[in-house]
Amino acid sequence: MAKIGFIGLGIMGSHMARNLLKGGHELVVNGKFPVPEDLSKQATVVADSTAVAQASDIVILMVPDTPDVQKVLFGDDGVAKGLSAGKLVIDMSSISPIETQEFAKQINALGCDYLDAPVSGGEVGAREATLTIMVGGPEKSFEIAKPLFALMGKNISLIGENGAGQTTKVANQIIVALNIEAVAEALLFAARSGADPERVRKALMGGFAASRILEVHGERMTKRTFDPGFRIELHQKDLNLAIDGARKLGIALPHTASAQQLFSVCVANGGKAWDHSAMVRALEIMANFEIAEGKKA
């Protein structure tokens, strides 16, 4: 069994760490960041990220954004200072594909391998170990990491070289955002027309419009349960990566841009920490009508 360093014990990372412990692995965590009480009792808690890397065979990161990864890896007490040749760094955060390639080169220069392995599936997927994991990096390192990935997820794919995993995650976030927008518009239309939006949602689940977004996030919209989940501010970060990448590639992503604007409406109304299914609130604000009112009609 491996000794695994895990940095980033937030909503998703804490569940992922628990699943690694259930698989029989030893866990080393950074005591400078909050550690859930149950994990602090089962893991080895060390002083900083450098100490995590020194004490571990494999280091996993699960932090919010590109600057966070850079700081954890290369800051004054970062992972890089604690690495020795032959170790493996796995970044499971969702960050810039371009920056990921640079991070990999710097870690490779220390004699270590690097995998970018962002995930999809949200808190439920992290808790139930059903995450989709999209991986970029060397195949030999992927084979080493695959048993660990199998403890955290179900759909595990090596896409290509470093950066390919992050590129796939950005594509995933485009699809998810546009599906949320489609479900939100449909339920708003149904409710404003006088139909019960929850009954409409259930009916649509039996047809070609059925989707995981309609199933899970559509229900959140009708039941008004907008606690994360996956925060709007994080999905905005991912769509910024898509829009910035599209600009550099010289392509247009018009509906990705419109989804980003709807998220911005939510943020402007105090919703940056709402679950991303709350994109429907932006449409409701513009319509001056909440879909829950459809049940009263």
PDB file of C-alpha atoms in Angstrom:
ATOM      1  CA  MET A   1       0.000   0.000   0.000  1.00  0.00           C
ATOM      2  CA  ALA A   2       1.185   3.485  -0.852  1.00  0.00           C
ATOM      3  CA  LYS A   3       1.843   6.410   1.446  1.00  0.00           C
ATOM      4  CA  ILE A   4      -0.176   9.204  -0.129  1.00  0.00           C
ATOM      5  CA  GLY A   5       0.076  12.901   0.541  1.00  0.00           C
ATOM      6  CA  PHE A   6      -3.246  14.671   0.045  1.00  0.00           C
ATOM      7  CA  ILE A   7      -3.471  18.473  -0.106  1.00  0.00           C
ATOM      8  CA  GLY A   8      -6.892  20.088  -0.409  1.00  0.00           C
ATOM      9  CA  LEU A   9      -9.442  18.568   1.959  1.00  0.00           C
ATOM     10  CA  GLY A  10     -12.452  20.620   0.900  1.00  0.00           C
ATOM     11  CA  ILE A  11     -15.952  19.540  -0.067  1.00  0.00           C
ATOM     12  CA  MET A  12     -14.707  17.003  -2.592  1.00  0.00           C
ATOM     13  CA  GLY A  13     -11.136  16.369  -1.491  1.00  0.00           C
ATOM     14  CA  SER A  14     -12.147  15.202   1.974  1.00  0.00           C
ATOM     15  CA  HIS A  15     -14.391  12.477   0.508  1.00  0.00           C
ATOM     16  CA  MET A  16     -11.690  11.434  -1.943  1.00  0.00           C
ATOM     17  CA  ALA A  17      -9.176  11.152   0.897  1.00  0.00           C
ATOM     18  CA  ARG A  18     -11.588   9.032   2.925  1.00  0.00           C
ATOM     19  CA  ASN A  19     -11.988   6.635   0.014  1.00  0.00           C
ATOM     20  CA  LEU A  20      -8.216   6.254  -0.234  1.00  0.00           C
ATOM     21  CA  LEU A  21      -8.116   5.402   3.468  1.00  0.00           C
ATOM     22  CA  LYS A  22     -10.881   2.850   2.945  1.00  0.00           C
ATOM     23  CA  GLY A  23      -8.640   1.289   0.295  1.00  0.00           C
ATOM     24  CA  GLY A  24      -5.992   0.667   2.941  1.00  0.00           C
ATOM     25  CA  HIS A  25      -3.525   3.414   2.043  1.00  0.00           C
ATOM     26  CA  GLU A  26      -1.657   5.622   4.507  1.00  0.00           C
ATOM     27  CA  LEU A  27      -2.491   9.310   4.293  1.00  0.00           C
ATOM     28  CA  VAL A  28      -0.295  12.344   4.997  1.00  0.00           C
ATOM     29  CA  VAL A  29      -1.981  15.768   5.150  1.00  0.00           C
ATOM     30  CA  ASN A  30      -0.948  19.407   5.540  1.00  0.00           C
ATOM     31  CA  GLY A  31      -1.788  20.753   8.987  1.00  0.00           C
ATOM     32  CA  LYS A  32      -1.574  24.382   7.795  1.00  0.00           C
ATOM     33  CA  PHE A  33      -4.985  23.917   6.173  1.00  0.00           C
ATOM     34  CA  PRO A  34      -8.208  22.775   7.889  1.00  0.00           C
ATOM     35  CA  VAL A  35      -8.326  18.991   8.344  1.00  0.00           C
ATOM     36  CA  PRO A  36     -11.717  17.365   9.076  1.00  0.00           C
ATOM     37  CA  GLU A  37     -11.714  15.790  12.518  1.00  0.00           C
ATOM     38  CA  ASP A  38     -12.223  12.231  11.293  1.00  0.00           C
ATOM     39  CA  LEU A  39      -9.290  12.533   8.882  1.00  0.00           C
ATOM     40  CA  SER A  40      -7.017  14.101  11.480  1.00  0.00           C
ATOM     41  CA  LYS A  41      -7.493  10.965  13.583  1.00  0.00           C
ATOM     42  CA  GLN A  42      -6.647   8.590  10.740  1.00  0.00           C
ATOM     43  CA  ALA A  43      -3.975  10.491   8.804  1.00  0.00           C
ATOM     44  CA  THR A  44      -0.493  11.709   9.642  1.00  0.00           C
ATOM     45  CA  VAL A  45      -0.676  15.506   9.989  1.00  0.00           C
ATOM     46  CA  VAL A  46       2.548  17.364   9.100  1.00  0.00           C
ATOM     47  CA  ALA A  47       3.650  20.989   9.155  1.00  0.00           C
ATOM     48  CA  ASP A  48       3.396  22.034   5.498  1.00  0.00           C
ATOM     49  CA  SER A  49       3.329  20.909   1.873  1.00  0.00           C
ATOM     50  CA  THR A  50       7.082  20.341   1.785  1.00  0.00           C
ATOM     51  CA  ALA A  51       6.727  17.895   4.674  1.00  0.00           C
ATOM     52  CA  VAL A  52       3.819  16.194   2.896  1.00  0.00           C
ATOM     53  CA  ALA A  53       6.018  15.545  -0.132  1.00  0.00           C
ATOM     54  CA  GLN A  54       8.935  14.346   1.994  1.00  0.00           C
ATOM     55  CA  ALA A  55       6.746  11.806   3.805  1.00  0.00           C
ATOM     56  CA  SER A  56       4.840  10.513   0.767  1.00  0.00           C
ATOM     57  CA  ASP A  57       5.385   8.306  -2.262  1.00  0.00           C
ATOM     58  CA  ILE A  58       2.599  10.009  -4.218  1.00  0.00           C
ATOM     59  CA  VAL A  59       1.266  13.534  -3.681  1.00  0.00           C
ATOM     60  CA  ILE A  60      -2.314  14.409  -4.704  1.00  0.00           C
ATOM     61  CA  LEU A  61      -3.591  17.987  -5.001  1.00  0.00           C
ATOM     62  CA  MET A  62      -7.272  18.977  -4.966  1.00  0.00           C
ATOM     63  CA  VAL A  63      -7.358  22.780  -4.670  1.00  0.00           C
ATOM     64  CA  PRO A  64      -9.593  25.445  -6.267  1.00  0.00           C
ATOM     65  CA  ASP A  65      -7.636  27.220  -9.017  1.00  0.00           C
ATOM     66  CA  THR A  66      -4.417  27.588 -11.022  1.00  0.00           C
ATOM     67  CA  PRO A  67      -2.724  30.042  -8.596  1.00  0.00           C
ATOM     68  CA  ASP A  68      -3.513  27.683  -5.711  1.00  0.00           C
ATOM     69  CA  VAL A  69      -1.799  24.786  -7.480  1.00  0.00           C
ATOM     70  CA  GLN A  70       1.206  26.957  -8.286  1.00  0.00           C
ATOM     71  CA  LYS A  71       1.531  28.057  -4.659  1.00  0.00           C
ATOM     72  CA  VAL A  72       1.128  24.537  -3.261  1.00  0.00           C
ATOM     73  CA  LEU A  73       3.709  23.176  -5.690  1.00  0.00           C
ATOM     74  CA  PHE A  74       6.281  25.951  -5.824  1.00  0.00           C
ATOM     75  CA  GLY A  75       5.691  28.237  -2.828  1.00  0.00           C
ATOM     76  CA  ASP A  76       8.142  28.762   0.024  1.00  0.00           C
ATOM     77  CA  ASP A  77       6.963  25.582   1.759  1.00  0.00           C
ATOM     78  CA  GLY A  78       5.710  23.900  -1.400  1.00  0.00           C
ATOM     79  CA  VAL A  79       5.648  20.324  -2.590  1.00  0.00           C
ATOM     80  CA  ALA A  80       8.583  20.758  -4.988  1.00  0.00           C
ATOM     81  CA  LYS A  81      11.005  21.400  -2.130  1.00  0.00           C
ATOM     82  CA  GLY A  82      10.108  18.069  -0.550  1.00  0.00           C
ATOM     83  CA  LEU A  83      10.263  15.879  -3.631  1.00  0.00           C
ATOM     84  CA  SER A  84      12.974  13.358  -4.392  1.00  0.00           C
ATOM     85  CA  ALA A  85      13.507  11.557  -7.700  1.00  0.00           C
ATOM     86  CA  GLY A  86      10.979   8.876  -8.559  1.00  0.00           C
ATOM     87  CA  LYS A  87       7.975  10.345  -6.754  1.00  0.00           C
ATOM     88  CA  LEU A  88       4.675  11.086  -8.476  1.00  0.00           C
ATOM     89  CA  VAL A  89       2.591  14.271  -8.280  1.00  0.00           C
ATOM     90  CA  ILE A  90      -1.086  14.081  -9.266  1.00  0.00           C
ATOM     91  CA  ASP A  91      -3.088  17.276  -9.630  1.00  0.00           C
ATOM     92  CA  MET A  92      -6.816  16.513  -9.465  1.00  0.00           C
ATOM     93  CA  SER A  93      -7.807  20.199  -9.385  1.00  0.00           C
ATOM     94  CA  SER A  94      -9.452  21.847 -12.393  1.00  0.00           C
ATOM     95  CA  ILE A  95      -7.014  24.428 -13.751  1.00  0.00           C
ATOM     96  CA  SER A  96      -5.435  25.896 -16.891  1.00  0.00           C
ATOM     97  CA  PRO A  97      -4.212  23.284 -19.411  1.00  0.00           C
ATOM     98  CA  ILE A  98      -1.410  25.621 -20.513  1.00  0.00           C
ATOM     99  CA  GLU A  99      -0.151  26.245 -16.973  1.00  0.00           C
ATOM    100  CA  THR A 100      -0.454  22.517 -16.270  1.00  0.00           C
ATOM    101  CA  GLN A 101       2.083  21.792 -19.003  1.00  0.00           C
ATOM    102  CA  GLU A 102       4.530  24.226 -17.391  1.00  0.00           C
ATOM    103  CA  PHE A 103       3.998  22.753 -13.928  1.00  0.00           C
ATOM    104  CA  ALA A 104       4.667  19.276 -15.330  1.00  0.00           C
ATOM    105  CA  LYS A 105       7.961  20.397 -16.897  1.00  0.00           C
ATOM    106  CA  GLN A 106       9.140  21.833 -13.585  1.00  0.00           C
ATOM    107  CA  ILE A 107       8.227  18.675 -11.672  1.00  0.00           C
ATOM    108  CA  ASN A 108       9.814  16.488 -14.374  1.00  0.00           C
ATOM    109  CA  ALA A 109      13.037  18.490 -13.981  1.00  0.00           C
ATOM    110  CA  LEU A 110      13.188  17.224 -10.372  1.00  0.00           C
ATOM    111  CA  GLY A 111      13.115  13.624 -11.601  1.00  0.00           C
ATOM    112  CA  CYS A 112       9.448  13.107 -10.800  1.00  0.00           C
ATOM    113  CA  ASP A 113       6.408  12.362 -12.955  1.00  0.00           C
ATOM    114  CA  TYR A 114       3.265  14.478 -13.118  1.00  0.00           C
ATOM    115  CA  LEU A 115      -0.332  13.636 -13.946  1.00  0.00           C
ATOM    116  CA  ASP A 116      -3.171  16.110 -14.404  1.00  0.00           C
ATOM    117  CA  ALA A 117      -6.306  14.237 -13.404  1.00  0.00           C
ATOM    118  CA  PRO A 118      -9.284  16.580 -12.949  1.00  0.00           C
ATOM    119  CA  VAL A 119     -12.600  15.056 -11.974  1.00  0.00           C
ATOM    120  CA  SER A 120     -16.306  15.411 -12.655  1.00  0.00           C
ATOM    121  CA  GLY A 121     -19.199  14.209 -10.542  1.00  0.00           C
ATOM    122  CA  GLY A 122     -19.436  16.753  -7.742  1.00  0.00           C
ATOM    123  CA  GLU A 123     -19.731  16.078  -4.051  1.00  0.00           C
ATOM    124  CA  VAL A 124     -21.986  13.056  -4.601  1.00  0.00           C
ATOM    125  CA  GLY A 125     -19.460  11.456  -6.959  1.00  0.00           C
ATOM    126  CA  ALA A 126     -16.612  12.170  -4.555  1.00  0.00           C
ATOM    127  CA  ARG A 127     -18.494  10.680  -1.611  1.00  0.00           C
ATOM    128  CA  GLU A 128     -19.693   7.602  -3.484  1.00  0.00           C
ATOM    129  CA  ALA A 129     -16.401   7.064  -5.374  1.00  0.00           C
ATOM    130  CA  THR A 130     -18.094   7.378  -8.758  1.00  0.00           C
ATOM    131  CA  LEU A 131     -16.117  10.317 -10.145  1.00  0.00           C
ATOM    132  CA  THR A 132     -15.160  10.584 -13.787  1.00  0.00           C
ATOM    133  CA  ILE A 133     -11.384  11.079 -13.901  1.00  0.00           C
ATOM    134  CA  MET A 134      -9.720  12.567 -17.007  1.00  0.00           C
ATOM    135  CA  VAL A 135      -5.958  12.074 -17.056  1.00  0.00           C
ATOM    136  CA  GLY A 136      -3.043  13.628 -18.906  1.00  0.00           C
ATOM    137  CA  GLY A 137       0.526  12.399 -18.567  1.00  0.00           C
ATOM    138  CA  PRO A 138       2.840   9.425 -19.132  1.00  0.00           C
ATOM    139  CA  GLU A 139       1.190   6.033 -19.489  1.00  0.00           C
ATOM    140  CA  LYS A 140       3.577   4.382 -17.008  1.00  0.00           C
ATOM    141  CA  SER A 141       2.553   6.854 -14.315  1.00  0.00           C
ATOM    142  CA  PHE A 142      -1.096   6.424 -15.208  1.00  0.00           C
ATOM    143  CA  GLU A 143      -0.772   2.674 -14.623  1.00  0.00           C
ATOM    144  CA  ILE A 144       0.792   3.339 -11.205  1.00  0.00           C
ATOM    145  CA  ALA A 145      -1.990   5.740 -10.264  1.00  0.00           C
ATOM    146  CA  LYS A 146      -4.885   3.767 -11.745  1.00  0.00           C
ATOM    147  CA  PRO A 147      -5.552   1.638  -8.621  1.00  0.00           C
ATOM    148  CA  LEU A 148      -5.813   4.880  -6.607  1.00  0.00           C
ATOM    149  CA  PHE A 149      -8.144   6.421  -9.173  1.00  0.00           C
ATOM    150  CA  ALA A 150     -10.292   3.281  -8.971  1.00  0.00           C
ATOM    151  CA  LEU A 151     -10.868   3.979  -5.268  1.00  0.00           C
ATOM    152  CA  MET A 152     -12.191   7.441  -6.107  1.00  0.00           C
ATOM    153  CA  GLY A 153     -13.984   7.010  -9.424  1.00  0.00           C
ATOM    154  CA  LYS A 154     -15.521   4.725 -12.016  1.00  0.00           C
ATOM    155  CA  ASN A 155     -14.919   6.248 -15.453  1.00  0.00           C
ATOM    156  CA  ILE A 156     -11.134   6.623 -15.656  1.00  0.00           C
ATOM    157  CA  SER A 157      -9.477   7.613 -18.948  1.00  0.00           C
ATOM    158  CA  LEU A 158      -5.944   8.467 -20.050  1.00  0.00           C
ATOM    159  CA  ILE A 159      -6.523  11.166 -22.677  1.00  0.00           C
ATOM    160  CA  GLY A 160      -2.977  12.055 -23.729  1.00  0.00           C
ATOM    161  CA  GLU A 161       0.070  13.975 -22.562  1.00  0.00           C
ATOM    162  CA  ASN A 162       0.153  16.511 -19.730  1.00  0.00           C
ATOM    163  CA  GLY A 163      -2.571  19.118 -20.170  1.00  0.00           C
ATOM    164  CA  ALA A 164      -4.933  16.751 -21.985  1.00  0.00           C
ATOM    165  CA  GLY A 165      -6.788  15.903 -18.781  1.00  0.00           C
ATOM    166  CA  GLN A 166      -7.384  19.564 -18.037  1.00  0.00           C
ATOM    167  CA  THR A 167      -8.481  20.228 -21.615  1.00  0.00           C
ATOM    168  CA  THR A 168     -11.053  17.438 -21.274  1.00  0.00           C
ATOM    169  CA  LYS A 169     -12.307  18.897 -17.990  1.00  0.00           C
ATOM    170  CA  VAL A 170     -12.804  22.311 -19.595  1.00  0.00           C
ATOM    171  CA  ALA A 171     -14.826  20.611 -22.355  1.00  0.00           C
ATOM    172  CA  ASN A 172     -16.838  18.829 -19.655  1.00  0.00           C
ATOM    173  CA  GLN A 173     -17.623  22.105 -17.924  1.00  0.00           C
ATOM    174  CA  ILE A 174     -18.835  23.662 -21.161  1.00  0.00           C
ATOM    175  CA  ILE A 175     -21.282  20.779 -21.636  1.00  0.00           C
ATOM    176  CA  VAL A 176     -22.450  20.864 -18.018  1.00  0.00           C
ATOM    177  CA  ALA A 177     -23.035  24.637 -18.030  1.00  0.00           C
ATOM    178  CA  LEU A 178     -25.011  24.557 -21.261  1.00  0.00           C
ATOM    179  CA  ASN A 179     -27.090  21.621 -20.033  1.00  0.00           C
ATOM    180  CA  ILE A 180     -27.888  23.487 -16.806  1.00  0.00           C
ATOM    181  CA  GLU A 181     -28.950  26.481 -18.883  1.00  0.00           C
ATOM    182  CA  ALA A 182     -31.160  24.279 -21.093  1.00  0.00           C
ATOM    183  CA  VAL A 183     -32.858  22.610 -18.124  1.00  0.00           C
ATOM    184  CA  ALA A 184     -33.349  25.956 -16.390  1.00  0.00           C
ATOM    185  CA  GLU A 185     -34.919  27.547 -19.467  1.00  0.00           C
ATOM    186  CA  ALA A 186     -37.197  24.549 -20.020  1.00  0.00           C
ATOM    187  CA  LEU A 187     -38.459  24.439 -16.445  1.00  0.00           C
ATOM    188  CA  LEU A 188     -38.943  28.200 -16.361  1.00  0.00           C
ATOM    189  CA  PHE A 189     -40.971  28.002 -19.578  1.00  0.00           C
ATOM    190  CA  ALA A 190     -43.070  25.147 -18.199  1.00  0.00           C
ATOM    191  CA  ALA A 191     -43.706  26.833 -14.860  1.00  0.00           C
ATOM    192  CA  ARG A 192     -44.552  30.214 -16.372  1.00  0.00           C
ATOM    193  CA  SER A 193     -47.007  28.415 -18.680  1.00  0.00           C
ATOM    194  CA  GLY A 194     -48.810  27.114 -15.608  1.00  0.00           C
ATOM    195  CA  ALA A 195     -47.482  23.540 -15.447  1.00  0.00           C
ATOM    196  CA  ASP A 196     -46.032  21.963 -12.304  1.00  0.00           C
ATOM    197  CA  PRO A 197     -42.259  22.067 -13.032  1.00  0.00           C
ATOM    198  CA  GLU A 198     -41.495  18.984 -10.937  1.00  0.00           C
ATOM    199  CA  ARG A 199     -44.092  16.905 -12.791  1.00  0.00           C
ATOM    200  CA  VAL A 200     -42.702  18.222 -16.071  1.00  0.00           C
ATOM    201  CA  ARG A 201     -39.185  17.250 -14.992  1.00  0.00           C
ATOM    202  CA  LYS A 202     -40.255  13.716 -14.091  1.00  0.00           C
ATOM    203  CA  ALA A 203     -42.121  13.313 -17.377  1.00  0.00           C
ATOM    204  CA  LEU A 204     -39.110  14.453 -19.380  1.00  0.00           C
ATOM    205  CA  MET A 205     -36.894  11.930 -17.583  1.00  0.00           C
ATOM    206  CA  GLY A 206     -38.673   9.214 -19.555  1.00  0.00           C
ATOM    207  CA  GLY A 207     -37.836  10.683 -22.968  1.00  0.00           C
ATOM    208  CA  PHE A 208     -34.973  11.783 -25.186  1.00  0.00           C
ATOM    209  CA  ALA A 209     -34.419  14.919 -23.080  1.00  0.00           C
ATOM    210  CA  ALA A 210     -33.400  12.786 -20.080  1.00  0.00           C
ATOM    211  CA  SER A 211     -29.998  13.631 -18.616  1.00  0.00           C
ATOM    212  CA  ARG A 212     -28.097  13.565 -15.360  1.00  0.00           C
ATOM    213  CA  ILE A 213     -28.457  17.353 -15.212  1.00  0.00           C
ATOM    214  CA  LEU A 214     -32.240  17.135 -15.579  1.00  0.00           C
ATOM    215  CA  GLU A 215     -32.336  14.398 -12.944  1.00  0.00           C
ATOM    216  CA  VAL A 216     -30.153  15.994 -10.260  1.00  0.00           C
ATOM    217  CA  HIS A 217     -30.004  19.712 -10.962  1.00  0.00           C
ATOM    218  CA  GLY A 218     -33.542  19.935 -12.295  1.00  0.00           C
ATOM    219  CA  GLU A 219     -34.727  18.592  -8.953  1.00  0.00           C
ATOM    220  CA  ARG A 220     -32.580  21.150  -7.144  1.00  0.00           C
ATOM    221  CA  MET A 221     -34.258  23.877  -9.173  1.00  0.00           C
ATOM    222  CA  THR A 222     -37.780  22.708  -8.332  1.00  0.00           C
ATOM    223  CA  LYS A 223     -36.975  22.026  -4.663  1.00  0.00           C
ATOM    224  CA  ARG A 224     -34.874  25.212  -4.289  1.00  0.00           C
ATOM    225  CA  THR A 225     -31.882  23.364  -2.796  1.00  0.00           C
ATOM    226  CA  PHE A 226     -28.950  25.488  -3.890  1.00  0.00           C
ATOM    227  CA  ASP A 227     -26.374  24.590  -1.255  1.00  0.00           C
ATOM    228  CA  PRO A 228     -23.204  23.294  -2.951  1.00  0.00           C
ATOM    229  CA  GLY A 229     -22.555  20.881  -4.492  1.00  0.00           C
ATOM    230  CA  PHE A 230     -20.328  22.741  -6.880  1.00  0.00           C
ATOM    231  CA  ARG A 231     -20.100  26.469  -6.324  1.00  0.00           C
ATOM    232  CA  ILE A 232     -20.948  28.931  -9.086  1.00  0.00           C
ATOM    233  CA  GLU A 233     -17.653  30.755  -8.544  1.00  0.00           C
ATOM    234  CA  LEU A 234     -15.755  27.550  -9.361  1.00  0.00           C
ATOM    235  CA  HIS A 235     -17.779  26.877 -12.509  1.00  0.00           C
ATOM    236  CA  GLN A 236     -17.144  30.481 -13.540  1.00  0.00           C
ATOM    237  CA  LYS A 237     -13.424  29.834 -13.152  1.00  0.00           C
ATOM    238  CA  ASP A 238     -13.689  26.829 -15.474  1.00  0.00           C
ATOM    239  CA  LEU A 239     -15.674  28.746 -18.084  1.00  0.00           C
ATOM    240  CA  ASN A 240     -13.090  31.526 -17.956  1.00  0.00           C
ATOM    241  CA  LEU A 241     -10.514  28.893 -18.933  1.00  0.00           C
ATOM    242  CA  ALA A 242     -12.742  27.883 -21.852  1.00  0.00           C
ATOM    243  CA  ILE A 243     -13.348  31.437 -23.049  1.00  0.00           C
ATOM    244  CA  ASP A 244      -9.687  32.420 -22.664  1.00  0.00           C
ATOM    245  CA  GLY A 245      -8.594  29.270 -24.488  1.00  0.00           C
ATOM    246  CA  ALA A 246     -11.098  29.907 -27.287  1.00  0.00           C
ATOM    247  CA  ARG A 247      -9.743  33.416 -27.755  1.00  0.00           C
ATOM    248  CA  LYS A 248      -6.198  32.071 -28.085  1.00  0.00           C
ATOM    249  CA  LEU A 249      -7.392  29.401 -30.541  1.00  0.00           C
ATOM    250  CA  GLY A 250      -9.371  31.913 -32.584  1.00  0.00           C
ATOM    251  CA  ILE A 251     -12.716  30.156 -32.170  1.00  0.00           C
ATOM    252  CA  ALA A 252     -16.117  31.313 -30.902  1.00  0.00           C
ATOM    253  CA  LEU A 253     -17.984  29.726 -28.001  1.00  0.00           C
ATOM    254  CA  PRO A 254     -21.118  31.898 -27.952  1.00  0.00           C
ATOM    255  CA  HIS A 255     -23.289  29.778 -25.682  1.00  0.00           C
ATOM    256  CA  THR A 256     -20.447  29.216 -23.219  1.00  0.00           C
ATOM    257  CA  ALA A 257     -20.213  32.997 -23.001  1.00  0.00           C
ATOM    258  CA  SER A 258     -23.955  33.328 -22.389  1.00  0.00           C
ATOM    259  CA  ALA A 259     -23.818  30.721 -19.616  1.00  0.00           C
ATOM    260  CA  GLN A 260     -20.972  32.670 -18.032  1.00  0.00           C
ATOM    261  CA  GLN A 261     -23.079  35.843 -18.128  1.00  0.00           C
ATOM    262  CA  LEU A 262     -25.945  34.051 -16.367  1.00  0.00           C
ATOM    263  CA  PHE A 263     -23.548  32.938 -13.652  1.00  0.00           C
ATOM    264  CA  SER A 264     -22.414  36.568 -13.374  1.00  0.00           C
ATOM    265  CA  VAL A 265     -26.016  37.616 -12.737  1.00  0.00           C
ATOM    266  CA  CYS A 266     -26.142  35.139  -9.859  1.00  0.00           C
ATOM    267  CA  VAL A 267     -22.870  36.435  -8.432  1.00  0.00           C
ATOM    268  CA  ALA A 268     -24.140  40.020  -8.665  1.00  0.00           C
ATOM    269  CA  ASN A 269     -27.101  38.914  -6.560  1.00  0.00           C
ATOM    270  CA  GLY A 270     -24.991  37.334  -3.819  1.00  0.00           C
ATOM    271  CA  GLY A 271     -24.837  33.854  -5.320  1.00  0.00           C
ATOM    272  CA  LYS A 272     -21.171  33.065  -5.905  1.00  0.00           C
ATOM    273  CA  ALA A 273     -21.348  30.266  -3.304  1.00  0.00           C
ATOM    274  CA  TRP A 274     -24.644  28.846  -4.591  1.00  0.00           C
ATOM    275  CA  ASP A 275     -24.627  25.477  -6.317  1.00  0.00           C
ATOM    276  CA  HIS A 276     -24.267  25.900 -10.087  1.00  0.00           C
ATOM    277  CA  SER A 277     -27.811  24.595 -10.577  1.00  0.00           C
ATOM    278  CA  ALA A 278     -28.839  28.019  -9.232  1.00  0.00           C
ATOM    279  CA  MET A 279     -28.078  29.446 -12.671  1.00  0.00           C
ATOM    280  CA  VAL A 280     -31.870  29.222 -12.940  1.00  0.00           C
ATOM    281  CA  ARG A 281     -32.061  32.156 -10.524  1.00  0.00           C
ATOM    282  CA  ALA A 282     -30.561  34.443 -13.182  1.00  0.00           C
ATOM    283  CA  LEU A 283     -33.300  33.492 -15.636  1.00  0.00           C
ATOM    284  CA  GLU A 284     -35.928  33.907 -12.911  1.00  0.00           C
ATOM    285  CA  ILE A 285     -34.643  37.381 -12.078  1.00  0.00           C
ATOM    286  CA  MET A 286     -34.953  38.403 -15.734  1.00  0.00           C
ATOM    287  CA  ALA A 287     -38.446  36.887 -15.935  1.00  0.00           C
ATOM    288  CA  ASN A 288     -39.535  38.233 -12.515  1.00  0.00           C
ATOM    289  CA  PHE A 289     -40.910  34.739 -11.866  1.00  0.00           C
ATOM    290  CA  GLU A 290     -39.673  31.725  -9.867  1.00  0.00           C
ATOM    291  CA  ILE A 291     -40.328  28.242 -11.238  1.00  0.00           C
ATOM    292  CA  ALA A 292     -41.632  27.181  -7.822  1.00  0.00           C
ATOM    293  CA  GLU A 293     -44.586  29.496  -8.500  1.00  0.00           C
ATOM    294  CA  GLY A 294     -45.653  27.110 -11.260  1.00  0.00           C
ATOM    295  CA  LYS A 295     -46.826  24.663  -8.604  1.00  0.00           C
ATOM    296  CA  LYS A 296     -49.265  27.313  -7.349  1.00  0.00           C
ATOM    297  CA  ALA A 297     -50.718  28.104 -10.749  1.00  0.00           C
TER     298      ALA A 297
END
